[in-house]
PDB file of C-alpha atoms in Angstrom:
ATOM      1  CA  UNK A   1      22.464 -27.080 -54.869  1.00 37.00           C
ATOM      2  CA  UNK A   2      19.907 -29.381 -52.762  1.00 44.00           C
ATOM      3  CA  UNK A   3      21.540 -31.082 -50.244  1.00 46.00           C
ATOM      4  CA  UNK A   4      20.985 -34.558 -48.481  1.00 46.00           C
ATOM      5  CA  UNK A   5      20.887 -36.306 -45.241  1.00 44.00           C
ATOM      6  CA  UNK A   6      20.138 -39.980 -44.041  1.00 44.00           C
ATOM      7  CA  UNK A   7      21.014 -43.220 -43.641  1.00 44.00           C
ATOM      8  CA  UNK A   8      21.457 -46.507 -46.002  1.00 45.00           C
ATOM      9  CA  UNK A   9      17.636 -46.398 -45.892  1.00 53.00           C
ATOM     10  CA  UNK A  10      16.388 -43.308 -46.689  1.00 54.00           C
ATOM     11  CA  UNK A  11      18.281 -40.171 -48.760  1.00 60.00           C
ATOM     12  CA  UNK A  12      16.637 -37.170 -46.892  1.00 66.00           C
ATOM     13  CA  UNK A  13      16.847 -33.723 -49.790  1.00 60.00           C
ATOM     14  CA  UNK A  14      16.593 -30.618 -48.719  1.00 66.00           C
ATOM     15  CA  UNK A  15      14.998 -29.440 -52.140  1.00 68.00           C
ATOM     16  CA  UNK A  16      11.662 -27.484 -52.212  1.00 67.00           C
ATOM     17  CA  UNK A  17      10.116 -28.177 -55.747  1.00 73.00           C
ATOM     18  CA  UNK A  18       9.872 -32.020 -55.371  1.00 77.00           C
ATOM     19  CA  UNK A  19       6.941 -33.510 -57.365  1.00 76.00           C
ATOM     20  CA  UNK A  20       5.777 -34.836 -53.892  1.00 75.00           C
ATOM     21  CA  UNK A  21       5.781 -31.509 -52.326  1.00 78.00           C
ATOM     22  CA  UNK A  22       4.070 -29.896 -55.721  1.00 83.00           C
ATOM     23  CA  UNK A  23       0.778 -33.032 -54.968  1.00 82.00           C
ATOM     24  CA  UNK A  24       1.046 -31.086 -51.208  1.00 83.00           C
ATOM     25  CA  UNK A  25       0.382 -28.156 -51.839  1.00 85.00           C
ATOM     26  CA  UNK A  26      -2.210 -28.564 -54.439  1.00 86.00           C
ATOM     27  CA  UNK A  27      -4.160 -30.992 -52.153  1.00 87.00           C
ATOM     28  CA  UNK A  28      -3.690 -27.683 -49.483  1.00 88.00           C
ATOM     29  CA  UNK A  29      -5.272 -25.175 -52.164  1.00 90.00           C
ATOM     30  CA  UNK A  30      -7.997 -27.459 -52.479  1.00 91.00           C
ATOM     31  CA  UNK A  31      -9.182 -27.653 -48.913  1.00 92.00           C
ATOM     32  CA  UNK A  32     -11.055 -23.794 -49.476  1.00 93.00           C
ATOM     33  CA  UNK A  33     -12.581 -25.049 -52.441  1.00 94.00           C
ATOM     34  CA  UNK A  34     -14.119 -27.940 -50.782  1.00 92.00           C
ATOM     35  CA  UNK A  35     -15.096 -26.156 -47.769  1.00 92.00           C
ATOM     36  CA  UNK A  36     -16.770 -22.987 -50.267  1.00 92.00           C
ATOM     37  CA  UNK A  37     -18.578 -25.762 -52.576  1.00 91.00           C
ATOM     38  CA  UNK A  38     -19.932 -27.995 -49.608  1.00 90.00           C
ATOM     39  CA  UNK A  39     -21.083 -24.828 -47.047  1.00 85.00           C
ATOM     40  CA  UNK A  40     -22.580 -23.691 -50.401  1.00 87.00           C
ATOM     41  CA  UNK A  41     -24.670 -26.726 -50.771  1.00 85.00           C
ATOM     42  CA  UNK A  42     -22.702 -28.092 -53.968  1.00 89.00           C
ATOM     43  CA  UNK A  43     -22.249 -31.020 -52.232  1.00 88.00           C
ATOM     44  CA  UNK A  44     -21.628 -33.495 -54.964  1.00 89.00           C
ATOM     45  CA  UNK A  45     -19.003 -31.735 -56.643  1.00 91.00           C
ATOM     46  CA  UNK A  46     -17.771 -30.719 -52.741  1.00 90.00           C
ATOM     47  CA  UNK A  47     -17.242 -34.952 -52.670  1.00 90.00           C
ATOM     48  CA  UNK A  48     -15.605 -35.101 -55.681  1.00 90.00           C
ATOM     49  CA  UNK A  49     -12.672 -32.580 -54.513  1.00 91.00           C
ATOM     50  CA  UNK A  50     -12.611 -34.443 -51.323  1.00 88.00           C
ATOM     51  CA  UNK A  51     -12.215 -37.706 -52.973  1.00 87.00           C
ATOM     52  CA  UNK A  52      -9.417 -35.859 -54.795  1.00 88.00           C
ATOM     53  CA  UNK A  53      -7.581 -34.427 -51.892  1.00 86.00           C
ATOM     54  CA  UNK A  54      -7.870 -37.755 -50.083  1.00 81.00           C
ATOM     55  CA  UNK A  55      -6.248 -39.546 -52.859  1.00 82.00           C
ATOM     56  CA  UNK A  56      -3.723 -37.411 -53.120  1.00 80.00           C
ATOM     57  CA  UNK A  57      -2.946 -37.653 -49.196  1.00 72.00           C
ATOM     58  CA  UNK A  58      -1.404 -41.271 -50.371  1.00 74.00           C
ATOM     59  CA  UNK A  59      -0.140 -39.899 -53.893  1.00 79.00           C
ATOM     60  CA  UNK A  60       2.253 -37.423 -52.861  1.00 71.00           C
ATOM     61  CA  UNK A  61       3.596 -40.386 -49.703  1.00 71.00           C
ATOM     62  CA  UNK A  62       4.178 -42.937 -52.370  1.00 74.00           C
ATOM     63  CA  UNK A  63       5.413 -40.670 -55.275  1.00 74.00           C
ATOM     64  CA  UNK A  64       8.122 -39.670 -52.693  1.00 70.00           C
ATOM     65  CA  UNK A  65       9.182 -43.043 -52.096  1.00 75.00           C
ATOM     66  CA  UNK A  66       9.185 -44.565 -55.794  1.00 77.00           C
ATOM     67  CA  UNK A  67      11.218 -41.513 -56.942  1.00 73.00           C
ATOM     68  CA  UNK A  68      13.623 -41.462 -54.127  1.00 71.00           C
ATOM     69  CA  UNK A  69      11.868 -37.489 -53.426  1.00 67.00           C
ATOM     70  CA  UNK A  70      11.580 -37.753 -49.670  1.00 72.00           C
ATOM     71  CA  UNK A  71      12.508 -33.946 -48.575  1.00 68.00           C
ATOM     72  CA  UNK A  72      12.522 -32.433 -45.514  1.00 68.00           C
ATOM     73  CA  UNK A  73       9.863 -30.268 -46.653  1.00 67.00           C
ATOM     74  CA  UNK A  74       7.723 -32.935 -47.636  1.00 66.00           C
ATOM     75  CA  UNK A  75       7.978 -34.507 -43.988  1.00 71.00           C
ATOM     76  CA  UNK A  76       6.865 -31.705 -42.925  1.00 72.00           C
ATOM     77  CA  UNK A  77       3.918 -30.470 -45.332  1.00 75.00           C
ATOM     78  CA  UNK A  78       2.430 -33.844 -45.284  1.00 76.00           C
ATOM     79  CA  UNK A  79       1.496 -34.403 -42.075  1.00 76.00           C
ATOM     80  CA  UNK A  80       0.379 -30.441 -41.758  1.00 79.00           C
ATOM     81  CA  UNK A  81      -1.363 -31.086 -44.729  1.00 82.00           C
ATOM     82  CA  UNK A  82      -3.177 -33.678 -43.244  1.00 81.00           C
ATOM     83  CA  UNK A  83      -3.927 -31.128 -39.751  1.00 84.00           C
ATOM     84  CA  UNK A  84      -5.559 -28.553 -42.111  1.00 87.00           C
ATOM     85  CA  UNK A  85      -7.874 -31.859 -44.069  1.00 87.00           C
ATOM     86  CA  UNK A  86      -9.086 -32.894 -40.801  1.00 87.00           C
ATOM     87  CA  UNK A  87      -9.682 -29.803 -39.273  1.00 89.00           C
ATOM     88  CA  UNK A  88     -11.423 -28.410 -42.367  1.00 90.00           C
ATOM     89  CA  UNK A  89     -14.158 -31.340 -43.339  1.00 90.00           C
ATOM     90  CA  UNK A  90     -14.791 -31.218 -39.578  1.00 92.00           C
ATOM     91  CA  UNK A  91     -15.514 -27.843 -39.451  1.00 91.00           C
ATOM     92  CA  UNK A  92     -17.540 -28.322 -42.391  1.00 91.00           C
ATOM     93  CA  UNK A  93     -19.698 -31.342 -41.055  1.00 92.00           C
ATOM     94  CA  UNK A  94     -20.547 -30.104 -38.411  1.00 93.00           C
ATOM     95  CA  UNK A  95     -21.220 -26.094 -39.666  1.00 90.00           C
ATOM     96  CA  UNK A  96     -24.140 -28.697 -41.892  1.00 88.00           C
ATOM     97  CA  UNK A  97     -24.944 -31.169 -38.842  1.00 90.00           C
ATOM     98  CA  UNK A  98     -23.399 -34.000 -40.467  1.00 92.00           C
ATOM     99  CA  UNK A  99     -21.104 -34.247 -37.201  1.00 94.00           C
ATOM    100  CA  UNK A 100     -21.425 -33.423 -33.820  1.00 95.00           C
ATOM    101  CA  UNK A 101     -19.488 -30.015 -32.833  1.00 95.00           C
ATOM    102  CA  UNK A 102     -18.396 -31.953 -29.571  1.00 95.00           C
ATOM    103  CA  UNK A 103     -16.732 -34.520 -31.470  1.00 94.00           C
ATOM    104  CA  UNK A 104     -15.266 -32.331 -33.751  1.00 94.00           C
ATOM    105  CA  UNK A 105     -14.126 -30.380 -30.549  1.00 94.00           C
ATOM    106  CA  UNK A 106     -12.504 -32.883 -29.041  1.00 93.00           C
ATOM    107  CA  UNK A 107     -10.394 -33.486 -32.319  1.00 92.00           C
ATOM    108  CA  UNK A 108      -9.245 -30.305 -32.838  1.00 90.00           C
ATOM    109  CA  UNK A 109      -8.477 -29.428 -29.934  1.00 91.00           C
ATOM    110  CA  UNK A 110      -5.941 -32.448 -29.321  1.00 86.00           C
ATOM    111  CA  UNK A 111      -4.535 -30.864 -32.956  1.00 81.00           C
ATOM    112  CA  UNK A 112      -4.535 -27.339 -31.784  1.00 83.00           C
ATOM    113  CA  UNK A 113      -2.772 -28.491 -28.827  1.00 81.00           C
ATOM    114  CA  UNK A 114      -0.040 -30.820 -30.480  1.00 75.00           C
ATOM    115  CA  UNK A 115       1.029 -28.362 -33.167  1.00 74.00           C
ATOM    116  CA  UNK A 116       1.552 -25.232 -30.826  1.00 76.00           C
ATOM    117  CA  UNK A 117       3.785 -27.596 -28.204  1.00 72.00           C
ATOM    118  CA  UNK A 118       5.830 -28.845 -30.973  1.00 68.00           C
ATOM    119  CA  UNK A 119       6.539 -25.289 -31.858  1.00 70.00           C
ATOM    120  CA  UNK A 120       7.443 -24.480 -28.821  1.00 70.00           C
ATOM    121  CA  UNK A 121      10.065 -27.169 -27.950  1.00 68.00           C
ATOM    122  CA  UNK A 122      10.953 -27.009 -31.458  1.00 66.00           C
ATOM    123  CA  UNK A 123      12.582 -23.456 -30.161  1.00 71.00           C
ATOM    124  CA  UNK A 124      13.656 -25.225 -27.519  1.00 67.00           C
ATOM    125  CA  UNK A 125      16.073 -27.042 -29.502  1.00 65.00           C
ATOM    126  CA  UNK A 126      14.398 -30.567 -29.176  1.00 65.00           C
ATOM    127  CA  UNK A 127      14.470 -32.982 -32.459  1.00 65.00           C
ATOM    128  CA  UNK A 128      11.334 -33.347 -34.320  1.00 67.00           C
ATOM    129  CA  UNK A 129       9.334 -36.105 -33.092  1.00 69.00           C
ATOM    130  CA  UNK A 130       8.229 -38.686 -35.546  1.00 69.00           C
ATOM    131  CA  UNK A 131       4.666 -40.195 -35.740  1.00 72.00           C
ATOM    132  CA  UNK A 132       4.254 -42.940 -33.564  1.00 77.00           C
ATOM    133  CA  UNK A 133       2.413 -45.814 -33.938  1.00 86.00           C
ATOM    134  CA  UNK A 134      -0.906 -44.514 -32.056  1.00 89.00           C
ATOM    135  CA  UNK A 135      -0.859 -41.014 -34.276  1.00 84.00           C
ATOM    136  CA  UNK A 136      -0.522 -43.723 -37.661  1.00 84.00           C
ATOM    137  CA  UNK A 137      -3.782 -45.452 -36.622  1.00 90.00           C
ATOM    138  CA  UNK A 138      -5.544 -42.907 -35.261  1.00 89.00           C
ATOM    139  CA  UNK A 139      -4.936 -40.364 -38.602  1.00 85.00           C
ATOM    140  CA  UNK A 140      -6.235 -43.253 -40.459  1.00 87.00           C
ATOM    141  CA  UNK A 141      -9.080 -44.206 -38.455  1.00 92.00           C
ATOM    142  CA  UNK A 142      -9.998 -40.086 -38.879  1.00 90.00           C
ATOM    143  CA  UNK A 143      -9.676 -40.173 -42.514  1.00 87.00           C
ATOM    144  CA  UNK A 144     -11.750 -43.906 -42.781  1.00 90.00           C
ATOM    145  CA  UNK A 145     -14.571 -42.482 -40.530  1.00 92.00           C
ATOM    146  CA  UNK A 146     -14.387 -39.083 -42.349  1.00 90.00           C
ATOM    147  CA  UNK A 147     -14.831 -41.048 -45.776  1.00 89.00           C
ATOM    148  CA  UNK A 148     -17.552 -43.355 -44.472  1.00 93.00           C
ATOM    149  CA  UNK A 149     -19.287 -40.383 -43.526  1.00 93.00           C
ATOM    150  CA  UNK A 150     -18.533 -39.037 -46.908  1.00 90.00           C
ATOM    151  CA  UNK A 151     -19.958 -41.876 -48.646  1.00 91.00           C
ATOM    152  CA  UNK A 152     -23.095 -41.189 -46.519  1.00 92.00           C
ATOM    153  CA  UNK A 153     -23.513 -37.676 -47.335  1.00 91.00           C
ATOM    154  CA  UNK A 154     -23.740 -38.225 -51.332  1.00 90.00           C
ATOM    155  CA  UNK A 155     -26.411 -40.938 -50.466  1.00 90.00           C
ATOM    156  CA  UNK A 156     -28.559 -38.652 -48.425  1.00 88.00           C
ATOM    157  CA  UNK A 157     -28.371 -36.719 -52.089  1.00 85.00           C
ATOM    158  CA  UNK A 158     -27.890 -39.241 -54.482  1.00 82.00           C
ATOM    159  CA  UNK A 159     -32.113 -38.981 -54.867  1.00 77.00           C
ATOM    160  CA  UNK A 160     -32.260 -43.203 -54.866  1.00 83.00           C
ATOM    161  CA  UNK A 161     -34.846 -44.104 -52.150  1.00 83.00           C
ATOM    162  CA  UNK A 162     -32.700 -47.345 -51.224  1.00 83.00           C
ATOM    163  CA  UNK A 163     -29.359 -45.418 -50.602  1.00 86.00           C
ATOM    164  CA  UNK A 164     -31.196 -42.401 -48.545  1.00 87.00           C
ATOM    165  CA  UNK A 165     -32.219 -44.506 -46.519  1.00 88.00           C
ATOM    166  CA  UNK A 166     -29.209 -46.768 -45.724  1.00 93.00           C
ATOM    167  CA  UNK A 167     -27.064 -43.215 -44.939  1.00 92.00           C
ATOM    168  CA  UNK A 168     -28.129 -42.767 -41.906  1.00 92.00           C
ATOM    169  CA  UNK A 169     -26.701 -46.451 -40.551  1.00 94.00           C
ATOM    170  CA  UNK A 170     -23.551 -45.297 -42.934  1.00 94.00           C
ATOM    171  CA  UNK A 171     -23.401 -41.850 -41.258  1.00 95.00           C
ATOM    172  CA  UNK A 172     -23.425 -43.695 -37.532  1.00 95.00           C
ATOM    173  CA  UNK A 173     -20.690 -46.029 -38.696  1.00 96.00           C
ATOM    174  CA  UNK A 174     -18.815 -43.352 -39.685  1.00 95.00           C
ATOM    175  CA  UNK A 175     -19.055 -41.045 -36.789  1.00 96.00           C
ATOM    176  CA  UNK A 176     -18.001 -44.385 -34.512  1.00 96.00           C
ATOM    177  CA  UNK A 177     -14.972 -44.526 -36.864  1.00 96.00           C
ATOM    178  CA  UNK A 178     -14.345 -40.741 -35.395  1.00 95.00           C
ATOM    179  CA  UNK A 179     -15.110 -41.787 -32.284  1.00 95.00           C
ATOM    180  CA  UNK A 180     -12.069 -44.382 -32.765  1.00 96.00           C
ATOM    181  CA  UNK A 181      -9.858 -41.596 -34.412  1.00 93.00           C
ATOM    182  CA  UNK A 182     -10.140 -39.651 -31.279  1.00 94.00           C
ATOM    183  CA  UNK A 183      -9.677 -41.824 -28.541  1.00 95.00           C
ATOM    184  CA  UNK A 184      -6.401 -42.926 -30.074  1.00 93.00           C
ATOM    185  CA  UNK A 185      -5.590 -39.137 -31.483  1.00 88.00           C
ATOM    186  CA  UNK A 186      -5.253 -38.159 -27.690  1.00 91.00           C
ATOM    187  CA  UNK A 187      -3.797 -41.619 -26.542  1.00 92.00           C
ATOM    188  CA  UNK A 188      -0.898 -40.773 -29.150  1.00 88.00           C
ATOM    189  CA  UNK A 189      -0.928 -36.939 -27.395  1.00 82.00           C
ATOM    190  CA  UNK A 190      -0.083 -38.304 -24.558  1.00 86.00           C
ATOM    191  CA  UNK A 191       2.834 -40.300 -26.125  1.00 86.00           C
ATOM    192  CA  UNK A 192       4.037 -37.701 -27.689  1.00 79.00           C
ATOM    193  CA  UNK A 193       3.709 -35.720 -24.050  1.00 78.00           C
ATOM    194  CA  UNK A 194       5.469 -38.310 -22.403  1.00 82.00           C
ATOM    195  CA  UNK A 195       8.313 -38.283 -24.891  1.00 78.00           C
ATOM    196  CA  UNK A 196       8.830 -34.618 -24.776  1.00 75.00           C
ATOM    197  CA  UNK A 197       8.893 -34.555 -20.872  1.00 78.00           C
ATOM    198  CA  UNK A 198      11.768 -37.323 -21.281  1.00 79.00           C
ATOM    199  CA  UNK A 199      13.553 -35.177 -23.593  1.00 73.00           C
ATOM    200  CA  UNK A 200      13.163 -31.995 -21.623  1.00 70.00           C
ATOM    201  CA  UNK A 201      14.495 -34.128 -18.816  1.00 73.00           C
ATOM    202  CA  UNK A 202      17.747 -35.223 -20.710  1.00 73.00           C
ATOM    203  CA  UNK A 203      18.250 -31.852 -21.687  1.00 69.00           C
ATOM    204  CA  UNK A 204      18.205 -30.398 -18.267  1.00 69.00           C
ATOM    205  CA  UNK A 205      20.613 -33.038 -17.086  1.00 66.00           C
ATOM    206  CA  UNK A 206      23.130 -31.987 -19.807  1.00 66.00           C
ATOM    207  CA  UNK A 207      22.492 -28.664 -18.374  1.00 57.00           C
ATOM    208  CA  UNK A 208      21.158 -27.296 -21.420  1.00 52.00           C
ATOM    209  CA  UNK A 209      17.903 -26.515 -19.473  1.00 47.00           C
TER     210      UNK A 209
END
């Protein structure tokens, strides 16, 4: 029997098969085929998946609230699911040149870096943390800059003189979009850092440290 939590706002299940959850994990099992079509050179078809796996990223968020589906699973696959996107078309620009490794270094490191502290003060007993404010602009400032640059890579191919040569200025706005992402992706790190260090302190002074 699924169970629920939460307030007069929001009816937290703890159910698995959700039809929010199901848009998840099929945006996850489409990552690999995006990354095998667009290292392959297939890049048109490689945008169309993308295109489908962003799309989904807002799907699956307001599925869960018009159906009253929000699960504790689901609060946690969607914003991993959106970890393994980023990571993965990064990775995969710049494996092509499309983006910078630094940049993409800088961004995945500050992910590398969040997930395995949360895991670890997650054992510690701390409550989950929820996305602040910074994280919220700076995921969508990734996911803007990362479809801008998108855009730019089908014009490159699209084989219309006009368009090829308008990606590169497409391409640059892009990458400053990622530029944006990732000054505020390690400005909300910081948050985050600052809020677990307050939380480690209240926890020593109940003496559960």
């Amino acid at each position: 029997m699924a169970g629920a939590s939460g307030d007069d706002e929001e009816v937290v299940l703890n159910r698995v098969l959700t039809a929010p959850n199901l848009i998840s994990f099929a945006r996850l099992l489409l990552v690999p085929v995006f990354l095998l079509l667009y290292v392959a050179g297939r890049v048109l078809p490689a945008m169309i998946v993308l295109g489908v796996v962003g799309t989904s990223d807002f799907v699956d968020g307001f599925v869960a609230r018009a159906t009253g589906q929000v699960s504790v699973l689901g609060k946690l696959l969607d914003p991993l699911a959106d970890r393994i996107v980023i990571i993965a078309v990064l990775v995969a620009y710049s494996v092509k040149g499309t983006v910078p490794w630094w940049l993409s270094s800088v961004i995945v490191a500050r992910d590398a870096i969040i997930m395995v502290a949360f895991a670890v003060f997650e054992k510690r007993g701390l409550p989950r943390l929820p996305v602040n404010r910074t994280g919220k602009r700076a995921t969508a400032a990734l996911f803007t800059g990362m479809g801008v640059i998108s855009i730019s890579v089908v014009m490159k191919v699209s084989g219309v003189a006009g368009l090829r040569s308008a990606a590169h200025d497409v391409r640059v706005t892009g990458l400053v979009l990622l530029g944006v992402g990732a000054v505020l992706y390690w400005a909300a790190g910081f948050l985050y850092a600052k809020e677990i260090r307050r939380l480690l302190d209240a926890k020593a002074g109940d003496g559960g440290g």
